[in-house]
Amino acid sequence: MSKVSQPLPAVPLPIGPLPHQPPSKLSGIQLPQETLAKVISFYKYKFDKVRSVIGPDVVKSHLKLLKAINTLFTSSLIPGGPITKAEIDARSPRVNLVVTKAVYRYNTWIHRYLRNRTNGSFPLASDELPPLDVLAVWVAHMLIPFPFKEDMIRRLPELHQIDQFPFAAMDKLVDVQTGEYQPSPTQRETWAKFVRLPFEPLAMNDTVNITCPRCCNVVKAPWIDSGSPIPADDGEGFGEAGFATTCSSCSLVITHDVLCTGKFLEDYERCCNSETEVFLETLLDRNGATDYEAARDLVRIVESALGPSEHGLGDRLSWSMEKLQDTLLSAADEDTGTQNRLKSLLHAYRGPFICLDEPDPDVPTLVHVLCKLMNFCNACNREGFLSSETLTGGQLDRTIENATISYKNYLCRLLVPEWRRGLRVPSQAADIVWHTHQLLGKQYRDHCEYTHGFLVNHVGTDQARDRPILWTDVLRA
């Protein structure tokens, strides 16, 4: 005779009070039996898989990387001196230039090295690693798991092959005392041979090649139009907010907005001429699973509004994202749901946008997330996690263990939809563990699917934990 399973009692959860509610508010909480069983099962069993991969060694390597990134962006290598938090928060012209160059170099490394790599083994060896600014962008890219997963599927299969960040290879290159990144001669030779840019972080040629979106003529534009190493508020160089240059062939005035519009219309033509192509950031559903049908449905909505691509679009909607949006939304006939989908679609194409002389441009969100990563490094440094005493001391293992437990408790709370609003990461240490987990790539995605049934999205915070973070805005679940 089979045993009849008894329902689990409605007992208090073994995870302590929620950070945004006093304990008294939770004493009488009653959860549905199914939810309670899921939470308790997760707490007792499933997180053991996480603890087996987020060990002290990989977290320490991550901290060394953060120390190196923080050292870079607060060093004299930056024109004008170290970058301050106030500059990052204000997205000053100097910060815009620095992060734009770093993202450009990251994309160039992918196109020129990873796509021509003959060594098929993974992960990357130490001698294959790029400069530190490129590593920083790679980290920022992985910390936005929805766009990163979609990019691996749609346009960057090379990153899918590498998948997780090469902590072991990187660890050998960072001086734990000074935070200096110390590349080998072979690294420099490999970078020079394939990427053909200066190896020193943020170093660039004076000009950048831009493809005119109207006539495909290659236009050379300066990074800074003033000739000074410090960008201006009203500068018209490619690394400045007021970027503007004129195509010598068709006389189109090219701006960041024009490049964004051109990229959208280029993708639109590709989508219309293919049964499989989709727009940026439309491939994944709210749970992080691929949904081609929904993505193709959005293609059909845009085609209905703009007409078949072969019929032309006049002067390409005057090369303006605002006019493009007005055209699409007016065709939605006050359908709020469709209008919201179209607004979300266009948001993925807004700049500043970097058009490389290779076929694929950068992900617009990278510039923003790299700024957040810089602030995260600053916060880690302020709280003492990046000091040589901490990284070499005997207390760090225990700190990491406690932070891992806090991270487990946090993810446990995310299982209950009613508890997500206002939920915040419990500590800087727990956030470091979460970032480390995300940088393990497939292991993080598999864990999210196994425990939550959806990909837990997380963009690193840039504020001290003195206020709640509305994770419902970023969870997409």
Coordinates of C-alpha atoms in Angstrom, one line a residue:
M1 CA 0.0 0.0 0.0
S2 CA 1.4 3.3 -1.0
K3 CA 1.7 6.0 1.6
V4 CA -0.5 9.0 1.4
S5 CA 1.5 12.2 1.3
Q6 CA 0.6 14.6 4.1
P7 CA 0.5 18.3 3.3
L8 CA 3.3 20.4 4.7
P9 CA 2.2 22.5 7.7
A10 CA 2.1 26.3 7.3
V11 CA 5.2 26.9 9.4
P12 CA 7.4 30.1 9.5
L13 CA 10.2 30.1 6.9
P14 CA 13.7 29.5 8.2
I15 CA 15.1 32.6 6.5
G16 CA 14.5 35.4 8.9
P17 CA 12.4 38.5 8.4
L18 CA 12.1 40.3 5.1
P19 CA 14.3 43.4 5.1
H20 CA 11.4 45.8 4.3
Q21 CA 9.0 44.4 6.9
P22 CA 9.4 44.1 10.7
P23 CA 9.3 40.6 12.2
S24 CA 5.9 41.2 13.7
K25 CA 4.4 41.5 10.2
L26 CA 5.6 38.0 9.3
S27 CA 4.7 36.1 12.4
G28 CA 1.2 35.0 11.1
I29 CA 2.0 34.7 7.4
Q30 CA 0.4 31.7 5.7
L31 CA 1.6 30.6 2.4
P32 CA -0.1 28.2 -0.1
Q33 CA 1.1 24.6 0.5
E34 CA 2.6 24.4 -3.0
T35 CA 4.6 27.6 -2.5
L36 CA 5.8 26.6 1.0
A37 CA 6.9 23.2 -0.2
K38 CA 8.9 24.9 -3.1
V39 CA 10.6 27.3 -0.8
I40 CA 11.5 24.8 1.9
S41 CA 12.8 22.3 -0.8
F42 CA 14.9 25.1 -2.3
Y43 CA 16.3 26.2 1.0
K44 CA 17.2 22.7 2.2
Y45 CA 18.5 21.1 -1.0
K46 CA 18.8 23.0 -4.3
F47 CA 21.2 25.6 -3.2
D48 CA 23.9 23.0 -2.5
K49 CA 24.6 23.0 -6.2
V50 CA 25.4 26.7 -6.0
R51 CA 27.7 26.4 -3.1
S52 CA 29.6 23.7 -4.9
V53 CA 30.6 26.2 -7.7
I54 CA 30.8 29.5 -5.8
G55 CA 33.7 28.6 -3.6
P56 CA 36.0 31.0 -1.9
D57 CA 38.7 30.7 -4.6
V58 CA 36.5 31.9 -7.4
V59 CA 35.0 34.7 -5.3
K60 CA 38.6 35.8 -4.4
S61 CA 39.6 35.8 -8.1
H62 CA 36.5 38.0 -8.8
L63 CA 37.5 40.4 -6.1
K64 CA 41.0 40.6 -7.5
L65 CA 39.4 41.5 -10.9
L66 CA 37.3 44.2 -9.3
K67 CA 40.4 45.6 -7.6
A68 CA 42.2 45.7 -11.0
I69 CA 39.2 47.4 -12.7
N70 CA 38.9 49.9 -9.9
T71 CA 42.6 50.6 -10.1
L72 CA 42.3 51.3 -13.8
F73 CA 39.5 53.7 -13.7
T74 CA 40.9 55.6 -10.7
S75 CA 44.5 55.8 -12.1
S76 CA 46.5 58.5 -13.9
L77 CA 46.0 56.5 -17.2
I78 CA 42.6 58.3 -17.5
P79 CA 43.1 61.7 -19.3
G80 CA 42.3 64.3 -16.7
G81 CA 43.0 62.1 -13.7
P82 CA 41.0 59.5 -11.8
I83 CA 37.2 59.3 -12.4
T84 CA 35.1 60.2 -9.5
K85 CA 31.7 58.7 -8.4
A86 CA 30.1 62.1 -9.0
E87 CA 31.3 62.1 -12.6
I88 CA 30.0 58.6 -13.2
D89 CA 26.6 59.5 -11.7
A90 CA 26.4 62.6 -13.9
R91 CA 27.7 60.7 -17.0
S92 CA 30.2 63.5 -17.6
P93 CA 31.7 63.9 -21.1
R94 CA 34.9 62.3 -19.8
V95 CA 33.0 59.2 -18.5
N96 CA 31.1 58.9 -21.8
L97 CA 34.4 58.9 -23.7
V98 CA 36.0 56.4 -21.5
V99 CA 33.2 53.9 -21.5
T100 CA 32.5 54.3 -25.2
K101 CA 36.1 53.6 -26.1
A102 CA 36.1 50.5 -23.9
V103 CA 32.9 49.1 -25.5
Y104 CA 34.3 49.8 -28.9
R105 CA 37.5 47.9 -28.1
Y106 CA 35.4 45.0 -26.7
N107 CA 33.4 44.6 -29.9
T108 CA 36.5 44.9 -32.0
W109 CA 38.2 42.1 -29.9
I110 CA 35.2 39.8 -30.5
H111 CA 35.0 40.5 -34.2
R112 CA 38.7 40.4 -35.0
Y113 CA 40.1 37.9 -32.5
L114 CA 37.3 35.5 -31.3
R115 CA 35.9 35.0 -34.7
N116 CA 39.3 34.2 -36.1
R117 CA 40.5 32.1 -33.2
T118 CA 42.1 28.9 -34.4
N119 CA 42.6 27.3 -30.9
G120 CA 39.3 25.6 -30.3
S121 CA 39.9 24.8 -26.6
F122 CA 38.1 26.7 -23.8
P123 CA 38.2 28.5 -21.5
L124 CA 40.7 31.1 -22.8
A125 CA 44.3 30.8 -21.7
S126 CA 46.1 33.7 -19.9
D127 CA 48.0 34.6 -23.1
E128 CA 44.7 35.1 -25.0
L129 CA 43.1 37.5 -22.6
P130 CA 42.5 41.1 -23.8
P131 CA 43.4 44.3 -22.0
L132 CA 41.8 45.2 -18.7
D133 CA 39.3 47.7 -20.1
V134 CA 38.0 45.0 -22.5
L135 CA 37.7 42.5 -19.6
A136 CA 35.7 45.1 -17.7
V137 CA 33.2 45.4 -20.5
W138 CA 33.0 41.6 -20.8
V139 CA 32.0 41.5 -17.1
A140 CA 29.4 44.2 -17.5
H141 CA 27.9 42.3 -20.5
M142 CA 27.6 39.1 -18.5
L143 CA 25.9 41.0 -15.6
I144 CA 22.9 41.8 -17.8
P145 CA 21.9 38.1 -18.4
F146 CA 18.9 38.6 -20.6
P147 CA 20.8 40.7 -23.3
F148 CA 23.9 38.6 -22.9
K149 CA 22.0 35.3 -23.5
E150 CA 20.2 36.8 -26.5
D151 CA 23.5 38.1 -27.9
M152 CA 25.1 34.7 -27.6
I153 CA 22.2 33.2 -29.6
R154 CA 21.6 36.0 -32.2
R155 CA 25.0 37.5 -33.0
L156 CA 27.9 36.4 -30.8
P157 CA 28.2 32.6 -30.8
E158 CA 31.9 33.0 -29.9
L159 CA 30.9 34.2 -26.4
H160 CA 28.6 31.1 -26.1
Q161 CA 31.6 28.9 -26.7
I162 CA 33.6 30.6 -24.0
D163 CA 30.5 31.0 -21.8
Q164 CA 31.9 31.5 -18.3
F165 CA 34.4 34.2 -17.4
P166 CA 38.0 32.8 -17.3
F167 CA 38.8 33.5 -13.6
A168 CA 41.7 31.0 -13.4
A169 CA 43.5 32.6 -16.3
M170 CA 42.9 36.1 -15.2
D171 CA 43.9 35.5 -11.6
K172 CA 47.5 35.0 -12.6
L173 CA 47.7 38.5 -14.2
V174 CA 46.6 40.7 -11.3
D175 CA 48.9 41.8 -8.5
V176 CA 47.0 41.4 -5.3
Q177 CA 48.9 44.1 -3.5
T178 CA 48.7 46.9 -6.1
G179 CA 45.7 45.8 -8.3
E180 CA 47.9 46.2 -11.4
Y181 CA 47.0 44.1 -14.4
Q182 CA 50.3 42.6 -15.7
P183 CA 49.9 41.2 -19.2
S184 CA 52.5 38.9 -20.7
P185 CA 54.4 39.7 -23.9
T186 CA 52.5 36.9 -25.7
Q187 CA 49.2 38.6 -24.8
R188 CA 50.4 41.9 -26.3
E189 CA 51.6 40.1 -29.5
T190 CA 48.3 38.3 -29.9
W191 CA 46.3 41.4 -29.4
A192 CA 48.5 43.4 -31.9
K193 CA 48.3 40.7 -34.5
F194 CA 44.5 40.2 -34.5
V195 CA 42.9 43.3 -33.0
R196 CA 45.3 45.9 -34.5
L197 CA 44.6 48.5 -31.8
P198 CA 47.0 49.7 -29.0
F199 CA 47.0 47.2 -26.1
E200 CA 47.2 49.9 -23.3
P201 CA 43.7 50.3 -21.8
L202 CA 41.5 52.8 -23.5
A203 CA 44.2 53.6 -26.0
M204 CA 42.7 54.3 -29.5
N205 CA 43.7 55.7 -32.8
D206 CA 42.7 59.4 -33.3
T207 CA 39.8 58.5 -35.6
V208 CA 37.1 55.8 -35.8
N209 CA 35.6 54.4 -39.0
I210 CA 31.8 54.8 -39.3
T211 CA 29.7 53.3 -42.1
C212 CA 27.2 55.9 -43.4
P213 CA 23.7 54.3 -42.9
R214 CA 22.4 55.9 -46.1
C215 CA 25.1 55.1 -48.7
C216 CA 27.4 52.8 -46.9
N217 CA 30.4 55.1 -47.4
V218 CA 33.1 54.7 -44.7
V219 CA 33.5 58.0 -42.9
K220 CA 36.5 58.7 -40.6
A221 CA 35.4 60.7 -37.5
P222 CA 37.6 61.9 -34.6
W223 CA 36.9 60.6 -31.1
I224 CA 37.2 64.2 -29.8
D225 CA 36.7 67.1 -32.2
S226 CA 38.6 69.7 -30.2
G227 CA 42.0 68.0 -30.3
S228 CA 42.2 68.1 -26.5
P229 CA 42.4 64.9 -24.6
I230 CA 39.5 66.0 -22.5
P231 CA 36.1 65.9 -24.2
A232 CA 33.8 69.0 -24.2
D233 CA 30.1 69.2 -23.2
D234 CA 29.2 70.4 -26.7
G235 CA 31.9 68.4 -28.5
E236 CA 31.0 66.7 -31.9
G237 CA 33.5 63.9 -31.8
F238 CA 32.4 60.3 -31.9
G239 CA 33.1 59.9 -28.2
E240 CA 31.1 63.0 -27.3
A241 CA 27.4 63.4 -26.7
G242 CA 27.0 66.0 -29.5
F243 CA 28.6 63.8 -32.2
A244 CA 28.0 65.0 -35.7
T245 CA 29.9 64.5 -38.9
T246 CA 28.9 64.8 -42.6
C247 CA 29.2 61.9 -45.1
S248 CA 31.5 63.0 -47.9
S249 CA 29.5 60.9 -50.4
C250 CA 25.8 61.6 -49.7
S251 CA 26.1 64.6 -47.4
L252 CA 24.0 63.0 -44.7
V253 CA 24.8 64.5 -41.3
I254 CA 25.6 61.5 -39.1
T255 CA 24.8 61.7 -35.4
H256 CA 24.3 59.0 -32.7
D257 CA 20.5 59.3 -33.4
V258 CA 21.0 58.7 -37.1
L259 CA 23.2 55.6 -36.4
C260 CA 20.5 54.3 -34.0
T261 CA 17.8 54.8 -36.7
G262 CA 20.0 53.3 -39.4
K263 CA 20.6 50.2 -37.3
F264 CA 16.9 49.7 -36.6
L265 CA 16.0 50.1 -40.3
E266 CA 18.9 47.8 -41.3
D267 CA 17.5 45.1 -38.9
Y268 CA 14.0 45.8 -40.2
E269 CA 15.1 45.0 -43.7
R270 CA 16.8 41.9 -42.6
C271 CA 13.8 40.7 -40.6
C272 CA 11.5 41.3 -43.6
N273 CA 13.7 39.3 -45.9
S274 CA 14.1 36.4 -43.6
E275 CA 11.7 34.1 -41.7
T276 CA 14.1 33.7 -38.8
E277 CA 15.6 37.1 -38.1
V278 CA 14.3 39.1 -35.2
F279 CA 14.9 42.6 -33.6
L280 CA 17.2 43.3 -30.7
E281 CA 16.1 42.1 -27.3
T282 CA 12.9 40.5 -28.5
L283 CA 14.0 36.8 -28.7
L284 CA 13.6 35.9 -25.0
D285 CA 10.3 35.8 -23.1
R286 CA 9.8 37.0 -19.6
N287 CA 11.3 33.9 -18.2
G288 CA 14.5 34.0 -20.3
A289 CA 13.4 31.2 -22.7
T290 CA 13.6 31.7 -26.4
D291 CA 10.3 32.6 -28.1
Y292 CA 10.7 33.0 -31.8
E293 CA 7.0 33.3 -32.5
A294 CA 6.5 36.3 -30.2
A295 CA 9.6 37.9 -31.7
R296 CA 8.4 37.3 -35.3
D297 CA 5.0 38.6 -34.3
L298 CA 6.6 41.9 -33.4
V299 CA 8.3 41.9 -36.9
R300 CA 4.9 41.6 -38.4
I301 CA 3.6 44.5 -36.4
V302 CA 6.4 46.7 -37.5
E303 CA 6.0 45.6 -41.1
S304 CA 2.3 46.5 -40.9
A305 CA 3.2 50.0 -39.7
L306 CA 6.1 50.7 -42.0
G307 CA 5.1 48.6 -45.1
P308 CA 7.3 46.1 -46.9
S309 CA 11.0 47.1 -46.8
E310 CA 11.3 46.7 -50.6
H311 CA 8.9 49.6 -51.1
G312 CA 11.3 52.0 -49.4
L313 CA 10.8 54.5 -46.6
G314 CA 11.4 57.8 -48.3
D315 CA 14.5 59.3 -46.8
R316 CA 14.4 56.7 -44.1
L317 CA 12.0 58.5 -41.8
S318 CA 14.3 61.5 -41.8
W319 CA 16.8 59.4 -39.9
S320 CA 15.2 60.2 -36.5
M321 CA 14.3 57.7 -33.7
E322 CA 11.6 60.1 -32.5
K323 CA 10.0 60.2 -36.0
L324 CA 10.3 56.5 -36.2
Q325 CA 8.6 56.0 -32.9
D326 CA 5.8 58.4 -33.9
T327 CA 5.2 56.5 -37.1
L328 CA 5.1 53.1 -35.3
L329 CA 2.9 54.3 -32.4
S330 CA 0.4 56.1 -34.6
A331 CA -0.1 52.8 -36.6
A332 CA -0.8 50.9 -33.3
D333 CA -4.3 52.6 -33.2
E334 CA -4.2 53.3 -29.5
D335 CA -3.6 49.7 -28.6
T336 CA -1.7 50.2 -25.3
G337 CA -0.2 46.7 -25.3
T338 CA 1.2 47.0 -28.8
Q339 CA 2.4 50.5 -28.1
N340 CA 4.3 49.4 -25.0
R341 CA 5.9 46.5 -27.0
L342 CA 7.0 49.0 -29.7
K343 CA 8.4 51.4 -27.1
S344 CA 10.4 48.6 -25.5
L345 CA 11.7 47.6 -28.9
L346 CA 12.9 51.0 -29.8
H347 CA 14.5 51.5 -26.4
A348 CA 16.9 48.7 -27.3
Y349 CA 18.1 50.7 -30.3
R350 CA 18.6 54.0 -28.6
G351 CA 22.2 55.3 -28.2
P352 CA 24.8 56.3 -27.9
F353 CA 25.4 53.6 -30.4
I354 CA 28.7 52.4 -31.8
C355 CA 28.8 51.3 -35.4
L356 CA 32.0 49.4 -36.1
D357 CA 33.5 48.9 -39.5
E358 CA 32.6 45.2 -39.0
P359 CA 29.0 44.1 -39.6
D360 CA 27.7 44.1 -36.0
P361 CA 27.4 47.1 -33.7
D362 CA 27.5 47.2 -29.9
V363 CA 24.8 46.5 -27.4
P364 CA 23.4 49.9 -26.3
T365 CA 23.0 48.9 -22.7
L366 CA 26.8 48.1 -22.3
V367 CA 27.7 51.8 -21.9
H368 CA 25.2 52.2 -19.1
V369 CA 26.1 49.0 -17.3
L370 CA 29.8 49.6 -17.4
C371 CA 29.2 52.9 -15.5
K372 CA 27.3 50.9 -12.9
L373 CA 30.2 48.4 -12.7
M374 CA 32.6 51.2 -12.1
N375 CA 30.5 52.4 -9.2
F376 CA 30.2 48.9 -7.9
C377 CA 34.0 48.6 -7.8
N378 CA 34.1 51.9 -5.9
A379 CA 31.6 50.6 -3.3
C380 CA 33.6 47.4 -2.9
N381 CA 36.7 49.4 -2.3
R382 CA 35.0 51.7 0.2
E383 CA 33.8 48.8 2.2
G384 CA 37.3 47.2 2.4
F385 CA 36.7 44.2 0.1
L386 CA 39.5 45.1 -2.3
S387 CA 42.3 45.9 0.2
S388 CA 45.4 43.7 0.1
E389 CA 44.8 42.9 3.8
T390 CA 41.4 41.5 3.1
L391 CA 42.4 39.6 0.0
T392 CA 45.3 37.9 1.7
G393 CA 43.9 37.7 5.3
G394 CA 42.4 34.7 7.0
Q395 CA 38.9 36.1 7.5
L396 CA 37.8 36.3 3.9
D397 CA 36.8 32.6 3.6
R398 CA 34.4 33.1 6.5
T399 CA 33.0 36.3 5.0
I400 CA 32.4 34.6 1.7
E401 CA 30.7 31.7 3.4
N402 CA 28.3 34.1 5.3
A403 CA 27.7 36.1 2.1
T404 CA 26.9 32.9 0.2
I405 CA 24.3 32.0 2.8
S406 CA 22.8 35.5 2.6
Y407 CA 22.6 35.2 -1.2
K408 CA 20.9 31.8 -0.8
N409 CA 18.3 33.4 1.5
Y410 CA 17.8 36.2 -0.9
L411 CA 17.1 33.9 -3.8
C412 CA 14.8 31.9 -1.6
R413 CA 12.7 35.0 -1.0
L414 CA 12.4 35.6 -4.8
L415 CA 10.5 32.3 -5.0
V416 CA 7.5 34.1 -3.4
P417 CA 6.1 36.7 -5.9
E418 CA 4.5 38.7 -3.0
W419 CA 7.9 39.2 -1.5
R420 CA 9.7 40.5 -4.5
R421 CA 8.5 44.1 -4.4
G422 CA 10.9 46.2 -2.3
L423 CA 13.3 43.3 -1.8
R424 CA 16.9 44.4 -1.7
V425 CA 20.2 42.6 -1.7
P426 CA 21.1 42.1 1.9
S427 CA 24.8 43.2 1.7
Q428 CA 27.6 44.2 -0.5
A429 CA 29.2 40.9 0.1
A430 CA 26.1 39.0 -1.0
D431 CA 26.0 41.1 -4.1
I432 CA 29.6 40.2 -4.9
V433 CA 28.6 36.5 -4.6
W434 CA 25.6 37.1 -6.9
H435 CA 27.9 38.8 -9.5
T436 CA 30.3 35.9 -9.2
H437 CA 27.5 33.4 -9.9
Q438 CA 26.4 35.4 -12.9
L439 CA 29.9 35.3 -14.3
L440 CA 29.8 31.5 -14.3
G441 CA 27.5 31.8 -17.4
K442 CA 25.7 28.6 -18.1
Q443 CA 25.9 27.4 -14.6
Y444 CA 24.0 30.5 -13.4
R445 CA 21.4 30.1 -16.2
D446 CA 20.9 26.4 -15.4
H447 CA 20.6 27.1 -11.7
C448 CA 17.9 29.8 -12.3
E449 CA 16.0 27.4 -14.5
Y450 CA 16.3 24.6 -12.0
T451 CA 15.3 26.5 -8.9
H452 CA 13.1 29.4 -10.1
G453 CA 11.9 28.3 -13.5
F454 CA 13.1 31.7 -15.0
L455 CA 16.3 33.6 -15.6
V456 CA 16.8 35.9 -12.6
N457 CA 17.9 39.2 -14.2
H458 CA 20.1 41.5 -12.2
V459 CA 21.9 44.8 -13.0
G460 CA 24.4 45.6 -10.4
T461 CA 23.4 48.4 -8.0
D462 CA 25.4 51.6 -7.8
Q463 CA 24.1 52.9 -4.5
A464 CA 24.8 52.0 -0.9
R465 CA 22.1 49.7 0.6
D466 CA 20.3 52.4 2.5
R467 CA 17.2 52.2 0.4
P468 CA 15.1 49.3 -1.0
I469 CA 15.6 48.2 -4.6
L470 CA 12.4 47.5 -6.6
W471 CA 13.5 44.2 -8.1
T472 CA 10.1 43.8 -9.8
D473 CA 11.4 46.3 -12.3
V474 CA 14.2 44.0 -13.4
L475 CA 13.2 40.4 -12.7
R476 CA 10.8 40.2 -15.7
A477 CA 8.9 37.4 -14.0

